[in-house]
Structures are given as structure tokens and as C-alpha cells.
XYZ file of N, CA and C in Angstrom:
696
model
N -12.321 10.782 -48.026
C -11.122 10.434 -47.255
C -11.493 9.804 -45.919
N -12.585 10.316 -45.282
C -12.962 9.763 -43.993
C -13.406 8.316 -44.128
N -14.066 7.986 -45.282
C -14.491 6.602 -45.506
C -13.294 5.684 -45.645
N -12.294 6.136 -46.403
C -11.079 5.345 -46.582
C -10.361 5.176 -45.257
N -10.247 6.270 -44.503
C -9.570 6.201 -43.206
C -10.320 5.264 -42.267
N -11.654 5.311 -42.282
C -12.429 4.416 -41.437
C -12.221 2.962 -41.806
N -12.143 2.693 -43.117
C -11.916 1.312 -43.561
C -10.539 0.832 -43.128
N -9.554 1.706 -43.222
C -8.201 1.336 -42.801
C -8.155 1.062 -41.304
N -8.851 1.884 -40.530
C -8.867 1.690 -39.084
C -9.541 0.373 -38.711
N -10.641 0.055 -39.413
C -11.326 -1.217 -39.145
C -10.425 -2.388 -39.503
N -9.722 -2.255 -40.634
C -8.825 -3.333 -41.049
C -7.697 -3.511 -40.036
N -7.177 -2.411 -39.525
C -6.102 -2.503 -38.537
C -6.598 -3.179 -37.255
N -7.818 -2.830 -36.831
C -8.390 -3.452 -35.638
C -8.541 -4.953 -35.850
N -9.017 -5.342 -37.045
C -9.228 -6.761 -37.327
C -7.901 -7.518 -37.374
N -6.889 -6.937 -37.984
C -5.589 -7.608 -38.064
C -4.959 -7.697 -36.680
N -5.070 -6.625 -35.908
C -4.528 -6.642 -34.546
C -5.181 -7.747 -33.728
N -6.497 -7.878 -33.850
C -7.208 -8.932 -33.117
C -6.751 -10.309 -33.572
N -6.543 -10.471 -34.876
C -6.098 -11.768 -35.392
C -4.697 -12.111 -34.882
N -3.833 -11.119 -34.820
C -2.478 -11.346 -34.302
C -2.532 -11.777 -32.840
N -3.339 -11.092 -32.053
C -3.424 -11.439 -30.629
C -4.068 -12.810 -30.431
N -5.061 -13.140 -31.244
C -5.684 -14.463 -31.134
C -4.667 -15.560 -31.442
N -3.874 -15.365 -32.484
C -2.866 -16.368 -32.828
C -1.790 -16.439 -31.745
N -1.438 -15.298 -31.184
C -0.450 -15.290 -30.103
C -0.979 -16.050 -28.892
N -2.273 -15.931 -28.597
C -2.858 -16.687 -27.476
C -2.817 -18.183 -27.753
N -3.044 -18.568 -29.010
C -2.936 -19.991 -29.344
C -1.496 -20.474 -29.143
N -0.544 -19.621 -29.491
C 0.858 -19.988 -29.292
C 1.186 -20.110 -27.807
N 0.628 -19.210 -26.994
C 0.826 -19.297 -25.547
C 0.304 -20.629 -25.014
N -0.874 -21.028 -25.485
C -1.466 -22.273 -25.011
C -0.636 -23.478 -25.426
N -0.032 -23.398 -26.602
C 0.709 -24.548 -27.121
C 2.127 -24.635 -26.578
N 2.788 -23.496 -26.429
C 4.215 -23.532 -26.105
C 4.633 -22.665 -24.935
N 3.750 -21.805 -24.443
C 4.093 -20.942 -23.332
C 4.642 -19.606 -23.784
N 4.615 -18.639 -22.879
C 5.006 -17.272 -23.211
C 6.481 -17.160 -23.565
N 7.330 -17.973 -22.937
C 8.770 -17.857 -23.169
C 9.141 -18.143 -24.617
N 8.322 -18.922 -25.327
C 8.627 -19.291 -26.706
C 7.836 -18.490 -27.731
N 7.129 -17.466 -27.265
C 6.363 -16.645 -28.198
C 7.298 -15.977 -29.192
N 6.971 -16.099 -30.461
C 7.816 -15.560 -31.532
C 6.960 -14.804 -32.528
N 7.363 -13.576 -32.842
C 6.633 -12.799 -33.837
C 6.688 -13.471 -35.201
N 7.834 -14.033 -35.543
C 7.961 -14.707 -36.838
C 7.006 -15.892 -36.939
N 6.893 -16.653 -35.847
C 5.994 -17.808 -35.870
C 4.547 -17.361 -35.976
N 4.186 -16.311 -35.266
C 2.820 -15.787 -35.347
C 2.524 -15.316 -36.770
N 3.466 -14.583 -37.361
C 3.285 -14.099 -38.729
C 3.134 -15.270 -39.702
N 3.943 -16.296 -39.522
C 3.877 -17.460 -40.408
C 2.515 -18.132 -40.335
N 1.978 -18.296 -39.122
C 0.677 -18.950 -38.967
C -0.447 -18.131 -39.579
N -0.263 -16.815 -39.617
C -1.286 -15.939 -40.187
C -1.099 -15.706 -41.679
N -0.019 -16.257 -42.246
C 0.263 -16.032 -43.653
C 0.755 -14.631 -43.945
N 1.380 -13.989 -42.954
C 1.916 -12.642 -43.105
C 3.437 -12.706 -43.187
N 4.017 -11.728 -43.821
C 5.468 -11.591 -43.740
C 5.788 -10.883 -42.428
N 6.952 -11.173 -41.863
C 7.302 -10.619 -40.555
C 7.275 -9.100 -40.558
N 7.750 -8.506 -41.651
C 7.814 -7.043 -41.703
C 6.433 -6.421 -41.597
N 5.402 -7.112 -42.077
C 4.039 -6.586 -41.971
C 3.556 -6.646 -40.525
N 3.884 -7.737 -39.840
C 3.454 -7.866 -38.446
C 4.128 -6.822 -37.571
N 5.386 -6.502 -37.883
C 6.115 -5.525 -37.072
C 5.472 -4.145 -37.112
N 4.647 -3.873 -38.121
C 3.953 -2.583 -38.170
C 2.867 -2.515 -37.090
N 2.426 -3.670 -36.608
C 1.418 -3.719 -35.553
C 2.064 -3.870 -34.174
N 3.070 -4.727 -34.099
C 3.789 -4.957 -32.845
C 5.280 -5.003 -33.164
N 5.996 -3.897 -32.893
C 7.410 -3.821 -33.273
C 8.314 -4.839 -32.589
N 7.854 -5.442 -31.489
C 8.699 -6.391 -30.778
C 7.840 -7.432 -30.078
N 8.480 -8.538 -29.702
C 7.775 -9.554 -28.919
C 7.243 -8.962 -27.633
N 8.025 -8.096 -26.992
C 7.607 -7.528 -25.712
C 6.353 -6.677 -25.855
N 6.221 -5.961 -26.948
C 5.016 -5.151 -27.140
C 3.788 -6.035 -27.340
N 3.970 -7.164 -28.040
C 2.858 -8.102 -28.192
C 2.516 -8.733 -26.845
N 3.515 -9.128 -26.078
C 3.272 -9.669 -24.745
C 2.526 -8.671 -23.870
N 2.941 -7.413 -23.925
C 2.282 -6.389 -23.117
C 0.816 -6.264 -23.499
N 0.520 -6.300 -24.787
C -0.872 -6.214 -25.231
C -1.684 -7.391 -24.697
N -1.104 -8.578 -24.728
C -1.805 -9.760 -24.216
C -1.999 -9.667 -22.706
N -0.994 -9.171 -22.017
C -1.069 -9.034 -20.561
C -2.133 -8.011 -20.177
N -2.145 -6.879 -20.852
C -3.154 -5.855 -20.565
C -4.559 -6.399 -20.829
N -4.720 -7.116 -21.938
C -6.025 -7.707 -22.240
C -6.460 -8.677 -21.142
N -5.522 -9.509 -20.669
C -5.859 -10.495 -19.641
C -6.240 -9.812 -18.332
N -5.450 -8.834 -17.926
C -5.778 -8.108 -16.691
C -7.130 -7.413 -16.803
N -7.391 -6.814 -17.959
C -8.677 -6.136 -18.125
C -9.832 -7.137 -18.130
N -9.597 -8.312 -18.674
C -10.648 -9.323 -18.722
C -10.999 -9.834 -17.329
N -9.990 -10.204 -16.543
C -10.280 -10.675 -15.190
C -10.783 -9.523 -14.317
N -10.287 -8.309 -14.562
C -10.769 -7.152 -13.818
C -12.236 -6.883 -14.092
N -12.632 -6.989 -15.352
C -14.047 -6.784 -15.694
C -14.913 -7.855 -15.056
N -14.413 -9.091 -15.008
C -15.176 -10.173 -14.364
C -15.384 -9.878 -12.883
N -14.330 -9.421 -12.218
C -14.426 -9.109 -10.787
C -15.364 -7.937 -10.536
N -15.213 -6.881 -11.313
C -16.066 -5.706 -11.137
C -17.529 -6.034 -11.421
N -17.766 -6.854 -12.441
C -19.138 -7.233 -12.757
C -19.777 -8.054 -11.647
N -18.992 -8.995 -11.082
C -19.514 -9.816 -9.990
C -19.846 -8.958 -8.773
N -18.990 -7.990 -8.485
C -19.241 -7.113 -7.348
C -20.483 -6.255 -7.586
N -20.610 -5.725 -8.785
C -21.767 -4.880 -9.094
C -23.065 -5.665 -8.974
N -23.056 -6.910 -9.450
C -24.274 -7.724 -9.365
C -24.610 -8.055 -7.914
N -23.599 -8.376 -7.125
C -23.842 -8.676 -5.713
C -24.362 -7.447 -4.981
N -23.758 -6.297 -5.261
C -24.191 -5.064 -4.614
C -25.625 -4.725 -5.002
N -25.967 -4.887 -6.277
C -27.326 -4.595 -6.733
C -28.358 -5.516 -6.088
N -27.912 -6.726 -5.741
C -28.817 -7.683 -5.097
C -28.875 -7.503 -3.584
N -28.206 -6.461 -3.098
C -28.219 -6.191 -1.662
C -27.214 -7.002 -0.878
N -26.184 -7.467 -1.545
C -25.192 -8.300 -0.892
C -24.422 -7.564 0.189
N -24.111 -8.271 1.264
C -23.261 -7.721 2.319
C -21.824 -7.667 1.822
N -20.942 -6.975 2.547
C -19.534 -7.009 2.148
C -18.982 -8.425 2.022
N -19.403 -9.327 2.915
C -18.958 -10.726 2.826
C -19.446 -11.377 1.532
N -20.705 -11.117 1.193
C -21.257 -11.699 -0.034
C -20.552 -11.129 -1.261
N -20.282 -9.833 -1.238
C -19.572 -9.220 -2.360
C -18.165 -9.801 -2.487
N -17.492 -9.966 -1.352
C -16.145 -10.544 -1.354
C -16.174 -11.948 -1.964
N -17.128 -12.769 -1.535
C -17.236 -14.127 -2.057
C -17.497 -14.116 -3.558
N -18.345 -13.193 -4.006
C -18.669 -13.115 -5.429
C -17.438 -12.746 -6.249
N -16.662 -11.790 -5.762
C -15.462 -11.369 -6.498
C -14.427 -12.482 -6.526
N -14.172 -13.087 -5.381
C -13.186 -14.183 -5.353
C -13.621 -15.316 -6.276
N -14.906 -15.662 -6.235
C -15.398 -16.722 -7.109
C -15.280 -16.371 -8.575
N -15.486 -15.108 -8.907
C -15.386 -14.699 -10.310
C -13.956 -14.787 -10.819
N -12.998 -14.480 -9.967
C -11.596 -14.586 -10.369
C -11.235 -16.054 -10.615
N -11.689 -16.927 -9.713
C -11.441 -18.367 -9.910
C -12.101 -18.859 -11.195
N -13.353 -18.476 -11.414
C -14.048 -18.907 -12.625
C -13.310 -18.440 -13.874
N -12.875 -17.188 -13.850
C -12.141 -16.662 -15.011
C -10.869 -17.465 -15.238
N -10.148 -17.777 -14.173
C -8.902 -18.526 -14.308
C -9.150 -19.908 -14.901
N -10.202 -20.570 -14.460
C -10.500 -21.902 -14.981
C -10.912 -21.851 -16.451
N -11.526 -20.755 -16.853
C -11.931 -20.590 -18.249
C -10.793 -20.097 -19.137
N -9.799 -19.430 -18.544
C -8.692 -18.852 -19.303
C -7.352 -19.236 -18.650
N -7.041 -20.521 -18.582
C -5.849 -20.947 -17.830
C -4.542 -20.393 -18.374
N -4.446 -20.239 -19.673
C -3.177 -19.774 -20.237
C -2.987 -18.273 -20.026
N -4.089 -17.524 -20.117
C -3.981 -16.097 -19.810
C -3.689 -15.891 -18.325
N -4.303 -16.723 -17.475
C -4.006 -16.641 -16.040
C -2.529 -16.913 -15.795
N -2.006 -17.943 -16.435
C -0.587 -18.262 -16.263
C 0.296 -17.125 -16.740
N -0.140 -16.425 -17.782
C 0.655 -15.310 -18.301
C 0.780 -14.195 -17.276
N -0.303 -13.890 -16.540
C -0.258 -12.741 -15.634
C 0.073 -13.113 -14.195
N -0.172 -14.373 -13.805
C 0.075 -14.756 -12.417
C 1.032 -15.937 -12.278
N 1.543 -16.421 -13.390
C 2.480 -17.525 -13.348
C 3.922 -17.056 -13.296
N 4.826 -17.914 -13.742
C 6.254 -17.584 -13.708
C 6.560 -16.402 -14.627
N 7.461 -15.515 -14.231
C 7.835 -14.401 -15.101
C 8.388 -14.897 -16.438
N 8.124 -14.135 -17.485
C 8.645 -14.483 -18.804
C 10.104 -14.038 -18.888
N 11.021 -14.940 -19.178
C 12.446 -14.554 -19.235
C 12.680 -13.397 -20.203
N 13.408 -12.401 -19.732
C 13.776 -11.277 -20.570
C 12.714 -10.209 -20.731
N 11.561 -10.391 -20.087
C 10.478 -9.419 -20.238
C 10.287 -8.636 -18.950
N 10.179 -7.323 -19.082
C 9.860 -6.452 -17.948
C 8.581 -5.701 -18.270
N 7.573 -5.870 -17.440
C 6.278 -5.237 -17.708
C 6.395 -3.729 -17.595
N 5.876 -2.985 -18.564
C 5.906 -1.518 -18.495
C 4.800 -0.981 -17.595
N 4.829 0.321 -17.366
C 3.826 0.953 -16.515
C 2.416 0.822 -17.081
N 2.305 0.573 -18.401
C 0.984 0.414 -19.019
C 0.172 -0.696 -18.370
N 0.848 -1.642 -17.739
C 0.139 -2.784 -17.170
C -0.393 -2.513 -15.761
N 0.072 -1.449 -15.115
C -0.242 -1.243 -13.701
C -1.736 -1.014 -13.473
N -2.332 -0.123 -14.262
C -3.755 0.157 -14.096
C -4.616 -1.080 -14.276
N -4.481 -1.779 -15.425
C -5.260 -3.009 -15.598
C -4.988 -4.047 -14.508
N -3.728 -4.168 -14.076
C -3.386 -5.155 -13.052
C -4.013 -4.835 -11.704
N -4.394 -3.593 -11.501
C -4.932 -3.159 -10.204
C -6.440 -3.353 -10.074
N -7.119 -3.732 -11.149
C -8.580 -3.705 -11.127
C -9.176 -4.682 -10.110
N -8.676 -5.903 -10.064
C -9.220 -6.859 -9.096
C -8.920 -6.392 -7.678
N -7.671 -6.007 -7.431
C -7.301 -5.542 -6.104
C -8.102 -4.336 -5.672
N -8.325 -3.405 -6.586
C -9.111 -2.219 -6.237
C -10.564 -2.574 -5.923
N -11.079 -3.608 -6.571
C -12.435 -4.054 -6.272
C -12.510 -4.592 -4.851
N -11.532 -5.390 -4.457
C -11.509 -5.920 -3.092
C -11.298 -4.802 -2.072
N -10.447 -3.852 -2.399
C -10.233 -2.702 -1.513
C -11.548 -1.942 -1.336
N -12.297 -1.771 -2.430
C -13.563 -1.062 -2.347
C -14.557 -1.753 -1.431
N -14.532 -3.074 -1.420
C -15.439 -3.813 -0.533
C -15.069 -3.569 0.923
N -13.781 -3.627 1.216
C -13.334 -3.390 2.597
C -13.598 -1.943 2.992
N -13.427 -1.016 2.073
C -13.704 0.394 2.383
C -15.194 0.586 2.697
N -16.052 -0.070 1.921
C -17.492 0.037 2.182
C -17.834 -0.531 3.553
N -17.177 -1.622 3.929
C -17.418 -2.200 5.254
C -16.966 -1.252 6.353
N -15.826 -0.604 6.141
C -15.318 0.362 7.126
C -16.305 1.506 7.320
N -16.893 1.952 6.231
C -17.813 3.080 6.294
C -19.180 2.659 6.824
N -19.452 1.347 6.827
C -20.716 0.842 7.333
C -20.583 0.370 8.766
N -20.597 -0.945 8.957
C -20.529 -1.517 10.301
C -19.119 -1.527 10.872
N -18.136 -1.270 10.039
C -16.755 -1.300 10.494
C -16.142 -2.675 10.305
N -14.823 -2.747 10.471
C -14.116 -4.010 10.374
C -13.357 -4.235 11.677
N -13.024 -5.486 11.929
C -12.326 -5.844 13.169
C -11.038 -6.571 12.826
N -9.910 -5.946 13.174
C -8.606 -6.532 12.893
C -7.712 -6.406 14.126
N -6.858 -7.392 14.358
C -5.925 -7.280 15.487
C -4.864 -6.221 15.199
N -4.247 -5.658 16.225
C -3.190 -4.660 16.002
C -1.985 -5.279 15.302
N -1.274 -4.438 14.584
C -0.074 -4.886 13.882
C 1.119 -4.928 14.823
N 2.085 -5.804 14.541
C 3.349 -5.713 15.275
C 3.995 -4.351 15.028
N 4.664 -3.830 15.988
C 5.247 -2.490 15.884
C 6.188 -2.379 14.691
N 6.934 -3.457 14.414
C 7.911 -3.382 13.326
C 7.258 -3.374 11.939
N 6.004 -3.817 11.852
C 5.312 -3.829 10.558
C 4.504 -2.559 10.318
N 4.166 -1.833 11.360
C 3.257 -0.694 11.215
C 3.753 0.349 10.200
N 5.021 0.747 10.191
C 5.433 1.738 9.183
C 5.223 1.248 7.750
N 5.541 -0.011 7.504
C 5.343 -0.551 6.156
C 3.866 -0.625 5.807
N 3.045 -1.038 6.752
C 1.612 -1.112 6.504
C 1.021 0.285 6.272
N 1.525 1.279 7.004
C 1.066 2.654 6.797
C 1.446 3.141 5.408
N 2.641 2.774 4.945
C 3.053 3.148 3.589
C 2.132 2.516 2.560
N 1.816 1.221 2.743
C 0.934 0.533 1.806
C -0.439 1.206 1.775
N -0.970 1.532 2.934
C -2.275 2.190 2.977
C -2.240 3.515 2.222
N -1.182 4.275 2.400
C -1.070 5.560 1.710
C -0.918 5.379 0.201
N -0.240 4.300 -0.208
C 0.044 4.080 -1.631
C -1.178 3.617 -2.412
N -1.954 2.680 -1.865
C -3.024 2.101 -2.683
C -4.341 1.863 -1.941
N -4.401 2.181 -0.657
C -5.649 1.974 0.089
C -5.928 3.184 0.959
N -5.923 4.335 0.335
C -6.090 5.592 1.069
C -7.386 5.585 1.869
N -7.293 6.005 3.111
C -8.451 6.068 3.978
C -8.671 4.827 4.811
N -7.983 3.744 4.472
C -8.101 2.526 5.266
C -7.000 2.487 6.315
N -7.253 1.852 7.446
C -6.199 1.749 8.455
C -5.064 0.845 7.979
N -3.871 1.043 8.499
C -2.745 0.191 8.092
C -3.031 -1.290 8.272
N -3.773 -1.639 9.323
C -4.108 -3.057 9.543
C -4.857 -3.633 8.350
N -5.759 -2.856 7.783
C -6.538 -3.323 6.640
C -5.666 -3.469 5.404
N -4.759 -2.525 5.180
C -3.884 -2.608 4.013
C -3.032 -3.865 4.064
N -2.436 -4.139 5.211
C -1.607 -5.338 5.342
C -2.438 -6.599 5.155
N -3.639 -6.620 5.720
C -4.500 -7.789 5.592
C -4.932 -8.007 4.143
N -5.192 -6.924 3.421
C -5.593 -7.036 2.027
C -4.475 -7.604 1.161
N -3.253 -7.151 1.385
C -2.129 -7.690 0.614
C -1.978 -9.184 0.877
N -2.085 -9.589 2.138
C -1.979 -11.008 2.478
C -3.117 -11.803 1.840
N -4.335 -11.263 1.872
C -5.480 -11.960 1.297
C -5.334 -12.100 -0.216
N -4.857 -11.049 -0.869
C -4.652 -11.105 -2.322
C -3.631 -12.180 -2.676
N -2.541 -12.232 -1.946
C -1.524 -13.252 -2.207
C -2.088 -14.655 -2.000
N -2.892 -14.822 -0.968
C -3.480 -16.139 -0.695
C -4.526 -16.513 -1.744
N -5.293 -15.536 -2.226
C -6.279 -15.809 -3.264
C -5.588 -16.324 -4.526
N -4.541 -15.630 -4.954
C -3.799 -16.068 -6.138
C -3.172 -17.431 -5.891
N -2.659 -17.658 -4.690
C -2.084 -18.949 -4.369
C -3.098 -20.073 -4.438
N -4.295 -19.860 -3.906
C -5.345 -20.869 -3.956
C -5.700 -21.235 -5.394
N -5.879 -20.223 -6.211
C -6.260 -20.471 -7.605
C -5.114 -21.150 -8.355
N -3.893 -20.698 -8.108
C -2.741 -21.295 -8.787
C -2.561 -22.754 -8.398
N -2.733 -23.084 -7.128
C -2.620 -24.476 -6.698
C -3.640 -25.345 -7.431
N -4.854 -24.840 -7.584
C -5.875 -25.616 -8.288
C -5.554 -25.738 -9.769
N -5.164 -24.629 -10.370
C -4.965 -24.593 -11.815
C -3.735 -25.383 -12.248
N -2.683 -25.337 -11.445
C -1.415 -25.940 -11.844
C -1.176 -27.318 -11.232
N -2.209 -27.898 -10.616
C -2.138 -29.288 -10.219
C -1.665 -29.591 -8.815
N -1.360 -28.573 -8.001
C -0.874 -28.855 -6.652
C -1.945 -29.435 -5.737
N -3.211 -29.292 -6.106
C -4.281 -29.869 -5.299
C -4.629 -31.298 -5.717
N -4.007 -31.816 -6.758
C -4.292 -33.170 -7.209
C -4.030 -34.166 -6.083
N -4.998 -35.061 -5.881
C -4.930 -36.091 -4.844
C -4.889 -35.494 -3.433
N -5.219 -34.212 -3.321
C -5.278 -33.550 -2.019
C -6.675 -33.007 -1.775
N -7.171 -32.179 -2.690
C -8.507 -31.573 -2.566
C -9.366 -32.097 -3.711
N -10.475 -32.721 -3.390
C -11.359 -33.259 -4.419
C -12.522 -32.317 -4.730
N -13.204 -31.848 -3.714
C -14.302 -30.904 -3.941
C -13.715 -29.499 -3.954
N -13.207 -29.113 -5.089
C -12.469 -27.845 -5.194
C -13.380 -26.638 -4.971
N -14.619 -26.710 -5.465
C -15.521 -25.576 -5.306
C -15.848 -25.294 -3.852
N -16.192 -26.336 -3.110
C -16.526 -26.157 -1.690
C -15.307 -25.690 -0.909
N -14.145 -26.258 -1.243
C -12.933 -25.862 -0.543
C -12.620 -24.392 -0.792
N -12.769 -23.977 -2.046
C -12.460 -22.580 -2.378
C -13.425 -21.633 -1.683
N -14.710 -21.978 -1.680
C -15.694 -21.106 -1.029
C -15.363 -20.927 0.446
N -14.981 -22.032 1.107
C -14.612 -21.933 2.517
C -13.362 -21.068 2.689
N -12.357 -21.297 1.837
C -11.114 -20.535 1.942
C -11.351 -19.053 1.688
N -12.225 -18.718 0.710
C -12.536 -17.311 0.448
C -13.211 -16.678 1.658
N -14.036 -17.450 2.355
C -14.648 -16.949 3.584
C -13.625 -16.671 4.662
N -12.612 -17.532 4.745
C -11.544 -17.307 5.699
C -10.753 -16.051 5.345
N -10.578 -15.798 4.067
C -9.888 -14.576 3.655
C -10.717 -13.346 4.025
N -12.032 -13.446 3.857
C -12.905 -12.335 4.271
C -12.765 -12.055 5.750
N -12.711 -13.119 6.546
C -12.494 -12.957 7.991
C -11.141 -12.307 8.239
N -10.145 -12.694 7.457
C -8.807 -12.166 7.644
C -8.668 -10.680 7.387
N -9.553 -10.133 6.533
C -9.529 -8.686 6.282
C -10.529 -7.954 7.175
N -11.147 -8.686 8.106
C -11.999 -8.036 9.101
C -13.431 -7.816 8.717
N -13.918 -8.439 7.621
C -15.289 -8.197 7.213
C -16.265 -8.813 8.218
N -17.366 -8.117 8.500
C -18.369 -8.677 9.419
C -18.912 -9.991 8.905
N -19.312 -10.860 9.824
C -19.791 -12.191 9.437
C -21.097 -12.141 8.657
N -21.905 -11.124 8.878
C -23.182 -11.011 8.162
C -23.299 -9.631 7.546
């Protein structure tokens, strides 16, 4: 019985992977808003009722693709940070490595990037299952700033009085142990990082920025300065 059960589990894993691969091809061709379980089943030579046993709804398939994408870019960021840290990289070097890895991943996976950082999919609301995977890149950047705080320290200007309560809430929610100034700066840097990559990926830099790599490296350095990381 265990052999039969193992074979069934392997078959389910293989079919699930095939469904997600075909769904990614559909995303690339038509976008997330037009993703259809029936169309995916048709391309795979499956009847719709069989596919529904794996993904009961379009939203569940979308969620699986979103979680996979977040985990993929998160693993890229964490790997880049680990390699920089192992090589003795400073917080600035680690920050640059992580930002560069996110850009590289986006350029290699433009449709998955658009799925998680592009326009919302009409009628879809992401469940809580996506929160952990979605936090991986941000948590990596937070970890770099935390390491800098525990080492040489960071330098940030004081917050306006009206922003301090909100920044304190943010620090308590997702950047425990960091000062409110750092939490606010990290949120701003994250938004700017996604904006930089999106402008490049979606064509807003066309006829504006030609050397995209050099421009991005400089901009990532400015973001590091913005979160208070030491220059060396």
C-alpha cells in the first residue's frame, strides 16, 4: 500500500507542476486577468473536472503561482545576502547584492514579477497564505539594517512628529528592535526598489535610461544611504 500511495503522491506532484507550468505560459501570453482553468485543462489534454481536483478555483491556482513567485524571488534575495555575508561583505555590500538579485530575478521572470508586483488581478484577493512568502525579501533587507544597527550603527534624521506614531507602529509590526526612523526608511526604500525595477521592466525607462545596470547600482546605493547604512 505504501508503494501505491507513494506512486500516487509522485503523480500528483507531477500533475500539479504541469498545471502550474501551463498556467505560467498562459500568464505570459494573456496576463493573469485572463487565466482560465478550462483553458489550462484544455492545453494539458485534461477534462476540467480532473483539474478541479488539484485547484478547485482560478483563485487557488493564482495563489499557488503567487506563492511560488514570492518564494523564488525571496530565495534569490536570501541567497545573495548569504553569499555576500560569507565573503565578508559590509551591510552596504549586502544591501547592493540583495537589491541586484531582485532586479536580476525580475528580468529573468518578468511575468511572475508582474503577477506579484504589477497591477492587481481583478476579482482576486490574496489570502494570508501569501504573507510569509511575500515578506522574504523585505525581511532580508530588514536583517541587513538590523545587523548594521548592532554593529557600527545607522544614521537617520529625526522623523516629523506627526509621522512618529505610525513609524513606531510599523517598527513594532515588522521591524522589532529597530528605531521608528529605520522602519519608515525601510518601507520607503522597498517601495522605491520595486518602482525602479518596475520602471525598467515595463518600459518607463525607454529613451530615458540607457545604461540600466549602472543606473540601478547607483540608485540602490542611494537607497542604502536612505536607510542609514554606513558608507563602508
